[in-house]
Coordinates of C-alpha atoms and ligand atoms in Angstrom, one line a residue:
M736 CA -18.8 20.6 28.9
K737 CA -15.7 18.0 28.9
I738 CA -14.9 16.1 26.2
P739 CA -12.3 13.3 27.0
I740 CA -10.4 12.0 24.3
T741 CA -12.2 8.6 24.4
K742 CA -14.3 7.1 26.5
P743 CA -14.3 2.6 26.5
F744 CA -17.2 1.2 25.9
I745 CA -18.4 -1.2 28.1
G746 CA -21.5 -2.3 30.0
D747 CA -22.9 -4.3 32.4
E748 CA -22.2 -7.1 29.5
E749 CA -18.3 -7.1 30.7
I750 CA -18.5 -6.4 34.4
R751 CA -21.3 -9.9 34.4
A752 CA -18.4 -11.9 32.3
V753 CA -15.8 -10.4 34.3
S754 CA -17.7 -11.1 37.7
E755 CA -18.3 -15.0 36.6
V756 CA -14.2 -15.3 35.5
I757 CA -13.9 -13.5 39.2
K758 CA -16.3 -16.4 40.8
S759 CA -14.6 -19.7 39.6
G760 CA -11.7 -19.0 40.9
W761 CA -9.3 -19.2 38.0
I762 CA -8.4 -15.7 37.3
T763 CA -5.1 -15.9 35.6
Q764 CA -4.4 -17.8 31.8
G765 CA -6.7 -20.2 31.6
P766 CA -9.8 -21.6 29.7
K767 CA -11.5 -17.8 28.7
I768 CA -7.8 -17.5 26.7
K769 CA -9.0 -20.1 24.7
E770 CA -12.0 -19.0 23.9
F771 CA -11.0 -15.9 22.9
E772 CA -7.8 -16.7 20.8
D773 CA -10.8 -19.2 19.5
L774 CA -13.3 -16.5 18.6
M775 CA -10.6 -14.2 17.4
G776 CA -8.5 -16.5 15.5
N777 CA -12.1 -17.3 13.8
Y778 CA -12.8 -13.3 12.5
L779 CA -8.7 -13.2 11.2
K780 CA -8.9 -16.8 9.5
S781 CA -5.4 -16.8 11.6
N782 CA -3.8 -18.7 14.7
C783 CA -4.3 -15.9 17.9
V784 CA -2.0 -15.8 20.5
A785 CA -3.0 -13.5 23.6
V786 CA -0.6 -11.5 25.5
N787 CA -0.6 -8.8 27.9
S788 CA -0.4 -6.0 25.0
C789 CA 1.3 -4.5 21.8
T790 CA 4.5 -3.8 23.4
T791 CA 4.8 -7.3 24.4
A792 CA 3.5 -8.8 21.7
L793 CA 5.8 -6.3 19.1
D794 CA 8.7 -7.8 21.0
L795 CA 7.6 -11.3 21.0
A796 CA 7.0 -11.4 17.2
L797 CA 10.7 -9.8 16.3
K798 CA 12.0 -12.7 19.0
N799 CA 10.9 -14.5 16.4
I800 CA 13.2 -14.0 14.1
D801 CA 16.5 -13.5 16.5
L802 CA 17.2 -10.5 15.3
K803 CA 21.0 -9.9 16.0
P804 CA 23.1 -6.8 17.7
G805 CA 23.8 -4.5 14.8
D806 CA 20.3 -5.2 12.6
E807 CA 18.3 -2.8 11.6
V808 CA 14.6 -2.9 10.7
I809 CA 12.7 0.0 9.3
V810 CA 10.3 0.9 11.2
P811 CA 8.1 4.9 10.8
S812 CA 9.9 7.1 13.3
L813 CA 5.6 8.7 13.6
S814 CA 4.2 6.6 15.5
F815 CA 4.3 5.7 19.2
I816 CA 7.1 4.8 20.6
A817 CA 6.4 1.1 21.2
S818 CA 6.6 0.3 18.2
A819 CA 10.4 1.2 18.1
N820 CA 10.9 0.5 21.5
C821 CA 10.5 -3.4 20.5
I822 CA 13.3 -3.5 18.4
L823 CA 15.3 -2.5 21.1
Y824 CA 14.4 -4.7 23.7
N825 CA 15.6 -7.2 20.8
N826 CA 19.3 -5.4 20.4
A827 CA 19.0 -4.8 16.7
I828 CA 18.3 -0.6 15.7
P829 CA 15.4 1.5 14.2
R830 CA 15.8 2.5 10.8
F831 CA 13.6 5.6 10.6
V832 CA 11.8 5.9 7.5
E833 CA 9.4 8.8 6.5
S834 CA 5.9 8.9 6.7
D835 CA 3.7 10.5 4.5
P836 CA 1.6 13.8 6.2
R837 CA -1.6 13.7 4.5
T838 CA -2.5 9.5 5.2
F839 CA -0.3 9.9 8.8
N840 CA 1.0 6.1 7.3
I841 CA 5.1 5.1 6.7
D842 CA 6.0 6.5 3.0
A843 CA 6.6 3.2 0.9
D844 CA 8.9 4.9 -1.8
E845 CA 10.9 6.3 0.8
I846 CA 11.7 2.3 2.4
E847 CA 14.7 1.0 -0.5
P848 CA 16.7 3.7 -0.1
L849 CA 17.0 2.6 3.7
I850 CA 17.3 -0.8 2.8
N851 CA 21.1 -2.8 3.8
E852 CA 22.9 -5.9 4.4
K853 CA 22.6 -5.1 7.9
T854 CA 18.4 -4.7 7.4
K855 CA 16.3 -8.0 8.8
A856 CA 13.2 -6.6 8.5
I857 CA 10.0 -3.7 8.4
V858 CA 7.5 -3.2 10.7
P859 CA 5.2 -1.2 9.0
V860 CA 2.3 0.4 11.5
H861 CA -1.5 0.5 10.8
Q862 CA -0.9 4.6 11.9
V863 CA -4.2 5.3 13.3
G864 CA -5.9 2.0 12.4
L865 CA -5.3 3.1 8.5
P866 CA -3.7 0.2 6.6
A867 CA -0.5 0.7 5.3
D868 CA 0.3 -0.1 1.7
L869 CA 0.6 -3.8 2.1
D870 CA 1.4 -4.8 -1.6
R871 CA 4.5 -2.9 -1.6
I872 CA 5.7 -3.2 1.2
Y873 CA 5.7 -7.1 1.4
S874 CA 7.3 -7.1 -2.6
L875 CA 9.8 -4.4 -0.9
A876 CA 10.4 -7.3 1.7
K877 CA 10.3 -9.9 -0.9
K878 CA 12.9 -8.9 -3.1
H879 CA 15.3 -7.8 -0.1
N880 CA 14.5 -11.1 1.8
L881 CA 13.1 -9.0 4.6
H882 CA 10.5 -10.0 7.5
V883 CA 7.4 -7.9 8.1
V884 CA 5.9 -7.8 11.5
E885 CA 2.9 -5.7 11.2
D886 CA 2.6 -3.2 13.9
A887 CA -1.6 -3.2 14.1
A888 CA -2.1 -1.9 17.6
C889 CA -4.8 0.5 16.0
A890 CA -5.6 -1.7 13.1
L891 CA -8.6 -4.1 14.4
G892 CA -11.0 -4.5 11.9
S893 CA -9.9 -2.0 9.7
Q894 CA -9.7 -3.5 5.6
Y895 CA -6.7 -3.0 3.1
K896 CA -8.1 -4.4 -0.4
G897 CA -11.0 -5.8 1.3
K898 CA -9.3 -8.1 3.4
L899 CA -9.2 -8.3 7.2
I900 CA -5.4 -7.0 8.8
G901 CA -4.3 -9.6 10.8
S902 CA -6.6 -12.3 8.0
F903 CA -2.9 -12.0 5.7
G904 CA 0.7 -11.9 6.0
E905 CA 3.4 -12.6 8.1
I906 CA 3.0 -11.7 11.5
S907 CA 1.1 -8.7 12.6
C908 CA 0.3 -7.2 16.6
F909 CA -2.5 -5.6 18.2
S910 CA -4.0 -3.9 20.9
L911 CA -5.9 -3.8 23.4
H912 CA -5.9 -1.0 25.1
P913 CA -8.8 1.2 26.0
R914 CA -7.9 3.7 23.1
K915 CA -8.4 0.9 20.6
V916 CA -11.8 0.0 19.2
I917 CA -12.5 -3.3 21.5
T918 CA -10.7 -3.2 24.8
T919 CA -9.2 -6.0 27.8
G920 CA -7.8 -2.8 29.8
E921 CA -4.5 -3.8 28.6
G922 CA -4.0 -6.7 25.8
G923 CA -2.3 -7.8 23.0
L924 CA -2.2 -10.6 20.1
I925 CA -0.1 -11.7 18.3
V926 CA -1.8 -13.4 15.3
T927 CA -0.6 -16.0 12.3
K928 CA -0.7 -18.3 9.6
D929 CA 2.2 -20.3 10.8
N930 CA 1.1 -22.9 13.3
K931 CA 4.5 -23.3 14.8
I932 CA 5.3 -19.7 15.1
A933 CA 2.1 -19.5 17.4
D934 CA 3.2 -22.5 19.2
R935 CA 6.1 -20.8 20.0
M936 CA 4.8 -17.5 20.8
R937 CA 2.2 -19.9 23.3
C938 CA 5.6 -20.9 24.8
L939 CA 7.4 -18.0 24.8
R940 CA 4.5 -15.8 26.7
S941 CA 4.7 -18.3 29.9
H942 CA 9.2 -18.9 30.6
G943 CA 9.1 -20.9 27.2
A944 CA 6.5 -23.8 29.0
T945 CA 5.9 -26.4 26.8
L946 CA 2.2 -27.1 28.4
S947 CA 0.5 -24.0 29.7
D948 CA -1.8 -24.6 32.7
L949 CA -5.0 -25.5 31.0
D950 CA -3.1 -28.3 29.7
R951 CA -1.4 -29.4 32.5
H952 CA -5.6 -29.4 34.2
K953 CA -7.1 -31.4 31.5
S954 CA -4.5 -34.0 31.2
T955 CA -6.0 -36.9 32.1
E956 CA -2.2 -38.0 34.1
V957 CA 0.0 -36.5 35.9
V958 CA 2.2 -34.2 32.7
F959 CA 5.2 -31.9 33.3
E960 CA 6.4 -28.6 31.4
E961 CA 9.4 -28.8 29.7
Y962 CA 11.5 -25.4 28.8
E963 CA 13.4 -25.5 26.4
E964 CA 14.4 -21.3 25.4
L965 CA 14.3 -18.1 27.8
G966 CA 10.6 -17.2 27.9
Y967 CA 8.4 -14.2 29.0
N968 CA 5.5 -13.2 31.6
Y969 CA 3.4 -12.0 28.9
R970 CA 0.3 -13.7 30.2
I971 CA -3.1 -12.1 29.9
T972 CA -5.4 -12.7 32.7
D973 CA -8.9 -15.0 32.0
M974 CA -10.8 -12.1 33.4
Q975 CA -9.9 -9.7 30.6
A976 CA -10.3 -12.4 28.2
A977 CA -14.1 -12.5 29.7
M978 CA -13.9 -8.9 28.7
G979 CA -12.5 -9.5 25.3
I980 CA -15.4 -11.6 24.8
E981 CA -17.9 -9.5 25.5
Q982 CA -15.8 -6.3 23.5
F983 CA -15.4 -8.8 20.6
K984 CA -19.3 -9.1 20.4
K985 CA -19.7 -5.2 19.5
L986 CA -17.1 -5.1 17.2
E987 CA -19.4 -4.6 15.0
Y988 CA -21.3 -2.1 15.3
I989 CA -19.2 -0.1 17.8
L990 CA -17.1 0.0 13.7
K991 CA -20.5 1.8 12.7
K992 CA -20.4 4.4 14.5
R993 CA -17.2 4.5 14.2
K994 CA -17.4 5.1 10.6
E995 CA -20.4 7.8 11.3
L996 CA -19.0 9.8 13.4
A997 CA -16.5 9.7 11.2
E998 CA -18.4 10.6 8.5
I999 CA -20.1 14.1 10.5
Y1000 CA -16.2 15.6 11.1
N1001 CA -15.1 14.7 8.3
E1002 CA -17.9 16.7 6.1
E1003 CA -17.7 19.2 8.1
L1004 CA -14.1 19.9 9.4
G1005 CA -12.8 18.9 5.8
K1006 CA -14.6 22.9 5.0
I1007 CA -12.7 24.6 7.6
D1008 CA -9.9 26.7 5.8
G1009 CA -6.6 25.6 7.9
I1010 CA -7.2 22.0 8.1
Y1011 CA -6.6 19.0 6.2
I1012 CA -8.0 16.3 6.8
Q1013 CA -6.5 12.2 6.5
S1014 CA -6.4 11.6 3.5
I1015 CA -7.7 7.5 2.5
P1016 CA -6.1 5.2 -0.2
S1017 CA -8.6 3.9 -1.9
Y1018 CA -7.0 0.5 -0.9
A1019 CA -8.1 1.3 2.6
T1020 CA -10.8 0.6 4.5
P1021 CA -10.0 1.7 8.1
N1022 CA -11.8 1.0 11.7
H1023 CA -11.7 5.2 12.6
Q1024 CA -9.8 4.0 15.8
T1025 CA -8.8 7.3 15.9
Y1026 CA -9.6 10.8 14.6
A1027 CA -7.0 13.4 13.8
V1028 CA -6.7 16.2 11.9
R1029 CA -3.4 18.4 10.5
I1030 CA -3.7 22.4 10.4
K1031 CA -2.1 23.9 6.8
K1032 CA 0.3 25.9 8.5
N1033 CA 3.6 24.1 9.8
S1034 CA 3.9 25.4 12.8
A1035 CA 4.3 23.7 16.0
E1036 CA 3.4 26.9 18.1
L1037 CA 0.1 27.5 16.4
R1038 CA -0.8 23.6 17.0
N1039 CA -0.3 24.0 20.7
R1040 CA -2.4 27.5 20.5
I1041 CA -5.2 25.4 19.5
M1042 CA -5.0 22.8 21.4
N1043 CA -4.4 24.7 24.8
K1044 CA -7.6 26.6 22.9
M1045 CA -9.5 23.6 22.9
L1046 CA -9.0 22.4 26.7
E1047 CA -10.0 25.6 27.6
K1048 CA -13.0 25.3 25.6
G1049 CA -13.3 21.5 28.2
I1050 CA -11.9 19.1 24.8
A1051 CA -9.3 16.8 25.5
T1052 CA -6.9 16.6 22.6
R1053 CA -3.8 14.9 21.8
R1054 CA -0.6 15.1 19.8
M1055 CA 0.9 12.3 17.5
Q1056 CA 4.4 11.4 18.6
A1057 CA 7.5 11.0 16.1
V1058 CA 9.9 8.8 18.2
H1059 CA 13.4 10.6 16.6
L1060 CA 12.7 13.1 18.3
E1061 CA 12.3 11.8 21.6
K1062 CA 15.2 12.4 24.2
Y1063 CA 16.0 9.2 24.5
Y1064 CA 16.5 8.6 21.0
I1065 CA 18.6 11.4 20.0
R1066 CA 20.5 10.8 23.2
R1067 CA 21.4 7.0 21.8
F1068 CA 21.0 7.9 17.8
G1069 CA 21.5 11.9 17.9
K1070 CA 20.0 14.0 15.5
I1071 CA 18.3 12.3 12.5
S1072 CA 16.3 14.5 9.7
L1073 CA 13.0 13.7 8.5
P1074 CA 10.9 16.6 7.5
K1075 CA 7.5 15.0 6.3
T1076 CA 7.5 13.5 9.7
E1077 CA 7.9 16.9 11.6
E1078 CA 5.3 18.2 8.9
A1079 CA 3.1 15.8 10.5
N1080 CA 4.0 15.6 13.9
H1081 CA 4.4 19.1 14.4
T1082 CA 1.3 19.4 13.0
M1083 CA -1.5 17.1 13.6
I1084 CA -4.0 17.3 16.1
I1085 CA -6.2 14.2 17.5
L1086 CA -9.6 15.4 18.3
P1087 CA -12.3 13.3 20.9
F1088 CA -13.6 10.3 19.2
Y1089 CA -15.6 7.0 20.7
P1090 CA -18.6 5.3 19.8
S1091 CA -20.9 6.7 22.5
M1092 CA -20.0 10.4 21.3
S1093 CA -24.0 12.3 21.3
D1094 CA -24.8 14.9 18.0
D1095 CA -23.7 17.0 21.0
E1096 CA -20.4 16.2 21.9
Q1097 CA -19.4 16.6 18.1
R1098 CA -21.1 19.4 17.2
Y1099 CA -19.5 21.6 20.2
V1100 CA -16.2 19.8 19.2
I1101 CA -16.5 20.8 15.2
Q1102 CA -18.1 24.6 16.0
N1103 CA -14.7 25.4 18.9
L1104 CA -12.5 23.4 16.4
K1105 CA -13.7 25.8 13.1
E1106 CA -13.7 29.4 15.8
I1107 CA -10.2 28.4 17.4
V1108 CA -8.9 27.9 14.3
R1109 CA -10.5 30.5 12.3
D1110 CA -9.6 32.9 15.6
A1111 CA -5.4 31.4 16.3
Q1112 CA -5.5 31.6 12.5
N1113 CA -5.9 35.9 12.0
Ligands
PLP820 C1 1.1 2.4 16.9 C2 1.5 1.8 18.4 N1 2.1 0.5 18.2 C3 2.1 0.2 19.8 C4 1.5 0.2 20.5 C5 1.2 -0.2 21.9 O1 0.0 -0.9 22.5 P1 0.3 -1.7 24.3 O2 -0.4 -0.3 24.5 O3 -0.8 -2.5 23.8 O4 1.5 -1.6 24.4 C6 0.4 1.2 20.5 C7 -0.3 1.7 21.5 O5 -1.0 2.7 21.9 C8 0.1 2.1 18.8 O6 -0.6 2.9 19.2

């Protein structure tokens, strides 16, 4: 059997919707973006601005707080590198905070000691779709007058204390990459309740133009756009938005399937001696964007051996990144010690997980992991 890490859940509906956009002749940012943004905005009870990735969403969200060179932004190291890169794009310094190896999420206890007069923002990551402890993070932000930009790349459909991530809070950024719960190929969303911020984000995603192509097209008189500040081309296409609209219709089903599959993994993998399953705090209802476990022994060598054995059986697995250990960050900021993050980085294994995963496929992963972990420990 060959089992990939993920499979996007795409059907004829998406193919038809994208074809219709191509046939319409309006393929770049246009009416479908507006429809997609309205749909997502209605779901999240906020303004939604679609851009071409979560990386560019985070970049613009941070641009909105006008960071100055030398300003500091607190971010967990245990994340995909984009969470920290966006801080560097804005000439600020990422201050890496520990994550809790049990939840894989930012450790709220570790934030306050990093705050100083240069700190301007916190970028909590809802890692693998598990909401971070937002009440504690927002209360620290309030106490120290900091912005919060939520890296919700993985967290569409996840809830914190019964509220959807993105439906409250300052500004949240989602990814629509194929490893996320719904996809547009590449894509991202900036989500905010603040109408002024949303307008500015719309402007910045398209070179700072005060009017979009759609505004100009719909106008009954000739209108010209103006450029009041430096903007970017972070636009997404109408082909992608059409796909996003169809994907969104499947979101509830996808979340239900992911929950069912996660429960089976939890039940079966929780019994394996030598493995921890992710611990879910009572405030969180995750979307199960990714399924990851941790081996109990703090040994990257053992973890790698297990991953290689899984690959020999045709099962793809992935590691979890710790950004402060990447060469570029060591070159730039020197060696930093984050023991809890390093333990998670050395012991985590991301397993195959997707809504169309069959019982046979899931059983095959479970059985092999059981045997491989048992043999590897002996
Ligand atoms: C936590 C996190 N932040 C940011 C990103 C970047 O998302 P994108 O690929 O849409 O730029 C990812 C992508 O996997 C991610 O996992």
